[in-house]
Coordinates of C-alpha atoms in Angstrom, one line a residue:
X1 CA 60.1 17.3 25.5
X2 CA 56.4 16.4 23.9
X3 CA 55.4 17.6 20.5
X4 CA 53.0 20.5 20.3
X5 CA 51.3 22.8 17.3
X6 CA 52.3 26.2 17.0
X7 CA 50.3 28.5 15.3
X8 CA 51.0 29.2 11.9
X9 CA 52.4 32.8 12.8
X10 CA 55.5 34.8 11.4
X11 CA 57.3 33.4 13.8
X12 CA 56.4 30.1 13.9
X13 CA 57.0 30.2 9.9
X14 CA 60.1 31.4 10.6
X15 CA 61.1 28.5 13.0
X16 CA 60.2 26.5 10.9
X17 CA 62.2 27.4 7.9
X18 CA 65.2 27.5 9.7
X19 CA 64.2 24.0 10.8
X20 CA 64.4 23.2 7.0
X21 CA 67.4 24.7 5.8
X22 CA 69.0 22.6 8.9
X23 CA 67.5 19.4 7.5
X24 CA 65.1 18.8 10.1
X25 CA 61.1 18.1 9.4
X26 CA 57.9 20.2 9.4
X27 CA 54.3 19.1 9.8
X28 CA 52.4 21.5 7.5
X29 CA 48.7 21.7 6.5
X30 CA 47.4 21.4 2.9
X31 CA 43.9 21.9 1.5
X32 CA 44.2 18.0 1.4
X33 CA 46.1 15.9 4.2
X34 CA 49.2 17.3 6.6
X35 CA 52.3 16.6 5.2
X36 CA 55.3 15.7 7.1
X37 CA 57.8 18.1 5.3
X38 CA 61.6 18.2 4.3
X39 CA 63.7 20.2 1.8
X40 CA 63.7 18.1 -1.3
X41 CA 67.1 18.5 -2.3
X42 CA 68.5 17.6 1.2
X43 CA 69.0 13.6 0.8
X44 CA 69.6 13.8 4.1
X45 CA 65.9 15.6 5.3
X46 CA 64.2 13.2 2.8
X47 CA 65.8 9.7 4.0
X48 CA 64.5 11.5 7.3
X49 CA 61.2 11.6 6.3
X50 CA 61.6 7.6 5.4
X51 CA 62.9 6.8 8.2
X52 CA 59.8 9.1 10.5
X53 CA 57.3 6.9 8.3
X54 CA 59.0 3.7 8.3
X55 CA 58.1 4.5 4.5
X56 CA 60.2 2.4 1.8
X57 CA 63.0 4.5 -0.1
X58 CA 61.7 3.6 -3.1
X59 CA 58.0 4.6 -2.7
X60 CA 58.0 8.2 -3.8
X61 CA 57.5 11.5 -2.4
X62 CA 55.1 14.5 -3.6
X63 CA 57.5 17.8 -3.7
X64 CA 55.2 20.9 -3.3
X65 CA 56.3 23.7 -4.7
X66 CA 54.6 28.0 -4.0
X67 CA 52.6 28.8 -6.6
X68 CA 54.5 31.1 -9.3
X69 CA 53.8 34.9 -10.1
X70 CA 52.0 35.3 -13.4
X71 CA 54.2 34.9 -16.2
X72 CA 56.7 33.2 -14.4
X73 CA 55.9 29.4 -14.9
X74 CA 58.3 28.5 -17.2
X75 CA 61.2 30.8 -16.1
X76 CA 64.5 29.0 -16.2
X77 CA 64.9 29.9 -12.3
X78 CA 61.0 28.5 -11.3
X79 CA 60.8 25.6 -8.9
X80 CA 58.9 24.1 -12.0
X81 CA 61.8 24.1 -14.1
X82 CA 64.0 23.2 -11.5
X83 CA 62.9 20.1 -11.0
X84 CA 60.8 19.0 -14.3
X85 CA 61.9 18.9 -17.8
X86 CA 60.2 18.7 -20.8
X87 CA 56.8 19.5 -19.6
X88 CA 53.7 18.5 -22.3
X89 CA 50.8 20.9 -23.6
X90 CA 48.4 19.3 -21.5
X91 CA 50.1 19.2 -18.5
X92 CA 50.8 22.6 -18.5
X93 CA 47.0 23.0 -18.7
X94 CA 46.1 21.0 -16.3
X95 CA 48.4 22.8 -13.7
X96 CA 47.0 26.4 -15.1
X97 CA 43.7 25.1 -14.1
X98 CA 44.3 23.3 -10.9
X99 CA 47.1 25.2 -9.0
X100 CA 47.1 25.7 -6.5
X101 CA 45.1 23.2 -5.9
X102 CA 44.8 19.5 -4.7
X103 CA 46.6 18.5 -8.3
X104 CA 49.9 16.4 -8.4
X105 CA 50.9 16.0 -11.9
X106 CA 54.3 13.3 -12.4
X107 CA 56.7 14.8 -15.0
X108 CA 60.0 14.0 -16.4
X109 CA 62.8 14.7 -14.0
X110 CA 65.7 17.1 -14.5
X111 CA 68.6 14.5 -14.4
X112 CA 70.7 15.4 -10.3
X113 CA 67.5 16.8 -8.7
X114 CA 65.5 15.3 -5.6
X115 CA 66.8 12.1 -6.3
X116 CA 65.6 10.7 -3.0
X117 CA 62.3 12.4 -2.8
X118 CA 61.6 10.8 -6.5
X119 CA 62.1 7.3 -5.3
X120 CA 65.2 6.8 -7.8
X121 CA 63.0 7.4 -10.6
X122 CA 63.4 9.3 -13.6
X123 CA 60.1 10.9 -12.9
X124 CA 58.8 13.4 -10.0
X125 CA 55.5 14.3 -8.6
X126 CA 54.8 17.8 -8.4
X127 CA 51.8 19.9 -6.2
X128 CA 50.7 23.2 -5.6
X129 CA 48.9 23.0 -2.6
X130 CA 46.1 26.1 -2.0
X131 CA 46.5 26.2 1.5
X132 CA 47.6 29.7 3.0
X133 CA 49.6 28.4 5.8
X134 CA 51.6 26.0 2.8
X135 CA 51.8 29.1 0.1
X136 CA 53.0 31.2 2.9
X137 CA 55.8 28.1 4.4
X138 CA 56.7 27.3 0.6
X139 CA 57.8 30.8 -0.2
X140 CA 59.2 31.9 2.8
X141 CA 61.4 28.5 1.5
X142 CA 62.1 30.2 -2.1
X143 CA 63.3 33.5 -0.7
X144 CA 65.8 30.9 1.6
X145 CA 66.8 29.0 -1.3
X146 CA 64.9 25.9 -0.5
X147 CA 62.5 25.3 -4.2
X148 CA 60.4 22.5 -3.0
X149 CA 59.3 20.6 -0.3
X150 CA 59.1 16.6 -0.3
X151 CA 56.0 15.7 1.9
X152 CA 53.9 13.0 2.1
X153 CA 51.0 12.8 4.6
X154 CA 52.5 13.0 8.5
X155 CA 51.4 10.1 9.4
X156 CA 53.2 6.5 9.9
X157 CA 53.6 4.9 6.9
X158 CA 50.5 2.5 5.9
X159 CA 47.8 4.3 8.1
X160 CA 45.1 6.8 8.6
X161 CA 46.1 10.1 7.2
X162 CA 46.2 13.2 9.1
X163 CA 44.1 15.9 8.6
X164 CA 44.6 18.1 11.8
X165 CA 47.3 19.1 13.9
X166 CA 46.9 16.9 16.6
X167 CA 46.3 13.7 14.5
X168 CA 50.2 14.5 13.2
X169 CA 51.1 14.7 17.3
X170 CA 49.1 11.7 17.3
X171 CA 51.1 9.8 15.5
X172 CA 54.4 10.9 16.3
X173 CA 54.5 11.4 19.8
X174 CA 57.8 9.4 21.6
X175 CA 58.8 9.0 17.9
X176 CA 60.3 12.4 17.4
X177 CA 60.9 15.5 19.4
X178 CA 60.4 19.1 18.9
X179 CA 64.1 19.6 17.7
X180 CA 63.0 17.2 15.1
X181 CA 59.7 18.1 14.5
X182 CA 58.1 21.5 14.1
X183 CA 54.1 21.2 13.6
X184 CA 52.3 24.4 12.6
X185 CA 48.8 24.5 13.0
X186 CA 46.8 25.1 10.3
X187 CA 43.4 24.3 11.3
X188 CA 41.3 21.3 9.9
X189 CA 42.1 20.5 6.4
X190 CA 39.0 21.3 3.8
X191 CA 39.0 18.7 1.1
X192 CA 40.4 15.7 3.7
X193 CA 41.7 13.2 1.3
X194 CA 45.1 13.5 -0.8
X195 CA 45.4 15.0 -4.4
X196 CA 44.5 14.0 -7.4
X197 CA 47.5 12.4 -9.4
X198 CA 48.2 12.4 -13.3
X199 CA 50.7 10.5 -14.8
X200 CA 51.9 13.3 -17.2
X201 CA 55.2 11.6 -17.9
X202 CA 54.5 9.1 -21.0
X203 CA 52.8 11.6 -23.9
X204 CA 49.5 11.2 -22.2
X205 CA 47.3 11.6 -19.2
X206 CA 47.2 8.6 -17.2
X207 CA 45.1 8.5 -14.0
X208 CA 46.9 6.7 -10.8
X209 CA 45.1 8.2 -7.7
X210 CA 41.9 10.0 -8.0
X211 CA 40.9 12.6 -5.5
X212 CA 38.4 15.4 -5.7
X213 CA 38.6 16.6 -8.6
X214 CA 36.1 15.4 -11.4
X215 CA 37.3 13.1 -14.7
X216 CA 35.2 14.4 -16.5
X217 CA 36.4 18.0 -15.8
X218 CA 39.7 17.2 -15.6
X219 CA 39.8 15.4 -19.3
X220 CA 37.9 18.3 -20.7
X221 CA 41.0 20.6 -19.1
X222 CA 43.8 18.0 -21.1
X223 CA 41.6 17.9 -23.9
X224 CA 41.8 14.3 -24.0
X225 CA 40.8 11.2 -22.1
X226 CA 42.4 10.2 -19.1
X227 CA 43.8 6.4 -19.3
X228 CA 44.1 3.5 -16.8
X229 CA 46.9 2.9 -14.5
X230 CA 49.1 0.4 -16.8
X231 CA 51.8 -1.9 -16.1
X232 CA 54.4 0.6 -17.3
X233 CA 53.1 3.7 -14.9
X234 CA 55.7 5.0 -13.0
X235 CA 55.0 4.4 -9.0
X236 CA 53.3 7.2 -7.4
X237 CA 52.4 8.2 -3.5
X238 CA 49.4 6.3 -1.6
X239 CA 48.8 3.5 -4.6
X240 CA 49.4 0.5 -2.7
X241 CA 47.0 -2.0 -2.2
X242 CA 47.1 -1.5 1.6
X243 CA 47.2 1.9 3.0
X244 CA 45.5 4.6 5.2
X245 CA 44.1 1.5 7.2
X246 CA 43.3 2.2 11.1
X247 CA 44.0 -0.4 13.8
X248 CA 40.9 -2.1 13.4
X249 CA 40.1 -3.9 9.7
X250 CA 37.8 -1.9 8.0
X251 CA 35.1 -4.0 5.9
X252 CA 33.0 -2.1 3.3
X253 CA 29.8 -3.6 2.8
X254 CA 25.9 -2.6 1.7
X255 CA 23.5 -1.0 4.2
X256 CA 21.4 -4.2 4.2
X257 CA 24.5 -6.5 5.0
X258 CA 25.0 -4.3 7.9
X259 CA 22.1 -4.5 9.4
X260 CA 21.4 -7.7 8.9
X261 CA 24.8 -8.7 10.8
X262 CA 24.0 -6.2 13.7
X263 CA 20.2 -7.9 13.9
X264 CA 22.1 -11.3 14.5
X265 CA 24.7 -10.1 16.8
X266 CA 21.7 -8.2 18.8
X267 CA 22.5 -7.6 22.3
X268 CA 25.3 -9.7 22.1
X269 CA 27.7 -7.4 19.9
X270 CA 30.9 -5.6 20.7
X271 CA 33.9 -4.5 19.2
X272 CA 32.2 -3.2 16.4
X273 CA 31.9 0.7 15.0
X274 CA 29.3 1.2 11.8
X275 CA 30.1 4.3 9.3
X276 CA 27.0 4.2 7.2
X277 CA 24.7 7.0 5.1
X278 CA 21.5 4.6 5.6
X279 CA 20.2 4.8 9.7
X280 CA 21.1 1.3 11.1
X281 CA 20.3 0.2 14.7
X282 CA 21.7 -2.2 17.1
X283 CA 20.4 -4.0 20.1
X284 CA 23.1 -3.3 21.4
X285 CA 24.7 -1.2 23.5
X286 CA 28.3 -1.6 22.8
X287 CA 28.1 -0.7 19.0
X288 CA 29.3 2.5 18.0
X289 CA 27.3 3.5 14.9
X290 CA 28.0 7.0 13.0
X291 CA 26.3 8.7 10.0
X292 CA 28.2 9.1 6.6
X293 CA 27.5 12.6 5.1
X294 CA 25.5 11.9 1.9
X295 CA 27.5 14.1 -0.2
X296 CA 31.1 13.1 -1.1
X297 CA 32.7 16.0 -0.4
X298 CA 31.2 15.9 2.6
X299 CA 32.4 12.4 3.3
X300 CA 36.0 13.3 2.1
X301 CA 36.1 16.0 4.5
X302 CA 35.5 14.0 7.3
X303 CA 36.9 10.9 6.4
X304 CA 40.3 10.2 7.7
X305 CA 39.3 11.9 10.9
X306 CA 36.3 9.6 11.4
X307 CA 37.9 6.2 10.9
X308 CA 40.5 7.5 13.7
X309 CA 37.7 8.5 15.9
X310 CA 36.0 5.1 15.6
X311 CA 39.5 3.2 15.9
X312 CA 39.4 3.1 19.8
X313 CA 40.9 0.4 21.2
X314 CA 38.1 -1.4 22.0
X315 CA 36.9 -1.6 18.6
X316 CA 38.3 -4.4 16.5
X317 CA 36.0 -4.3 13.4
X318 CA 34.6 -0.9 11.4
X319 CA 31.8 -1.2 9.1
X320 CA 31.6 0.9 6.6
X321 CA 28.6 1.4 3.9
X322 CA 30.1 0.7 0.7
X323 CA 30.4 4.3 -1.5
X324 CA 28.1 4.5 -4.6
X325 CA 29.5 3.6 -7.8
X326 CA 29.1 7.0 -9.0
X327 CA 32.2 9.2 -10.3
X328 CA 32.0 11.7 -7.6
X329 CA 33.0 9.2 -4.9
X330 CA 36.0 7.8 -6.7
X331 CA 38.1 9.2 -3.9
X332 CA 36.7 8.3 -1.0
X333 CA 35.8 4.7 -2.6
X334 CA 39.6 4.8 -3.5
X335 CA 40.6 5.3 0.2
X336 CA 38.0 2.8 1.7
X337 CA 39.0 0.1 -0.5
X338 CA 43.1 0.4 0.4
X339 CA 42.0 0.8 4.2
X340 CA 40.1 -2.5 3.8
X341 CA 42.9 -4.3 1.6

């Protein structure tokens, strides 16, 4: 049988908890990215996940969690405290602020729980994702007993991440079957690239993968600056030097670079798709060229599903106009620069 979204109804949610509890995966939408889901205190469901990515054990998973009824945060019984101990000042800020929301913050992990999902480490990555269709999934979970949900993007591991339905069919089609797979339909995600995540694990805020969210906003939230990535930082989802990379090799480089190499190619080019914000033009016929938005968010939205429209398989080289070095574009530069590494 072939894979196939189901709208994100009550009984499609439905389905798709059960589909949990047995230890099987769900394809759910975010405000960010679609995650390929799996309880996160069922080894067995996560090493499932791994093994439906081709992912490395020991790169770690995001668990998301429903976002908690006022007051209830730091209840003994929240998925917070379930899985995180010893939570600082400004990470609880920074989660009042930005959860729901496309926020992972890494905290100390209780000692026994999600093991797996953390990668073996002693810390865990925690969201709140904003999305209805994931609020609604994450606590029809709760009232099941599952807390949290290990999910990184659906996608193989290494390439372009999903950000519709049919990308996550897409990419697992022959892989997995719907026994295995449940995929519910949320719609085309708004922000388009993954969260945000904050190293909240050593006594301060450490950056190690921006997203949309502003530094400068963010800092002001923590009430201190956000450091570097270090030596020492803990390893954390989508921070390798390759990743979300299409079929074809991505090269970022200026407007003027770009056309001057189409000029030379002239008629003669092929293979070749442009992504640019300045107008470029080719002699020929064969190039695909498409406009980047000239606002980031814009860009972000867009993105992932861009770079998979432009990877046909006649196209063997993307250009893409380099982001500006301005704060707001952090995340898609971020992005461009691992799917060009």
């Amino acid at each position: 049988m072939t894979l196939a979204p189901q709208p994100a109804d009550a009984r499609a949610l439905a389905q798709a908890v059960e589909a949990l509890q047995r230890g099987a995966l769900v394809a759910m939408p975010t405000e960010t990215v679609y995650g390929l889901a799996a309880d996160a205190d069922q080894p067995a469901a996560v090493a499932r996940i791994f093994a439906a990515k081709g992912r490395p054990s020991d790169h770690p998973l995001i668990v998301h969690v429903a976002a908690p009824a006022p007051g209830e945060e730091a209840a003994p019984d929240s998925p917070l405290a379930h899985y995180a101990r010893d939570i600082p000042p400004f990470a609880q800020r920074l989660m009042q602020a930005f959860w729901p929301g496309p926020l992972t913050v890494i905290l100390p992990r209780q000692p026994g729980v999600a093991q797996a999902a953390a990668g073996g480490q002693d810390s865990i990555g925690l969201r709140c994702p904003s999305h209805p269709v994931a609020q609604a999934l994450l606590r029809a979970c709760a009232a099941s007993g599952i807390r949290g949900l290990a999910a990184p993007s659906a996608n193989r591991f290494g390439r372009v991440s999903p950000t519709t339905a049919a990308h996550v069919v897409d990419e697992f089609q022959g892989l997995l079957g719907p026994e295995d797979l449940v995929i519910l339909d949320g719609g085309a995600c708004a922000v388009g690239i993954e969260s945000t995540i904050i190293d909240c694990s050593r006594g301060r805020p450490v950056l190690l993968r921006p997203g949309m969210l502003a530094p400068s906003e963010l800092e002001r939230v923590a009430g201190q600056p956000l450091a570097t990535r270090d030596a020492a930082a803990p390893r954390a989802s989508g921070t390798l030097a390759s990743h979300y990379a299409p079929r074809a090799r991505v090269r970022l480089m200026s407007a003027a670079d770009i056309q001057t190499a189409l000029d030379v190619l002239g008629p003669d080019a092929r293979h070749i798709a442009v992504y640019s914000r300045a107008p470029v033009t080719s002699r020929s016929h064969h190039v695909r060229l498409a406009r980047m938005p000239a606002q980031a968010g814009a860009c972000a939205h867009e993105l992932f599903a861009m770079l998979r429209t432009l990877d046909t398989p006649d196209t063997r080289l993307i250009w893409v106009e380099a982001p500006p070095d301005d704060p707001a574009w952090d995340g898609v530069r971020d992005r461009l620069q691992r799917a060009a590494a």
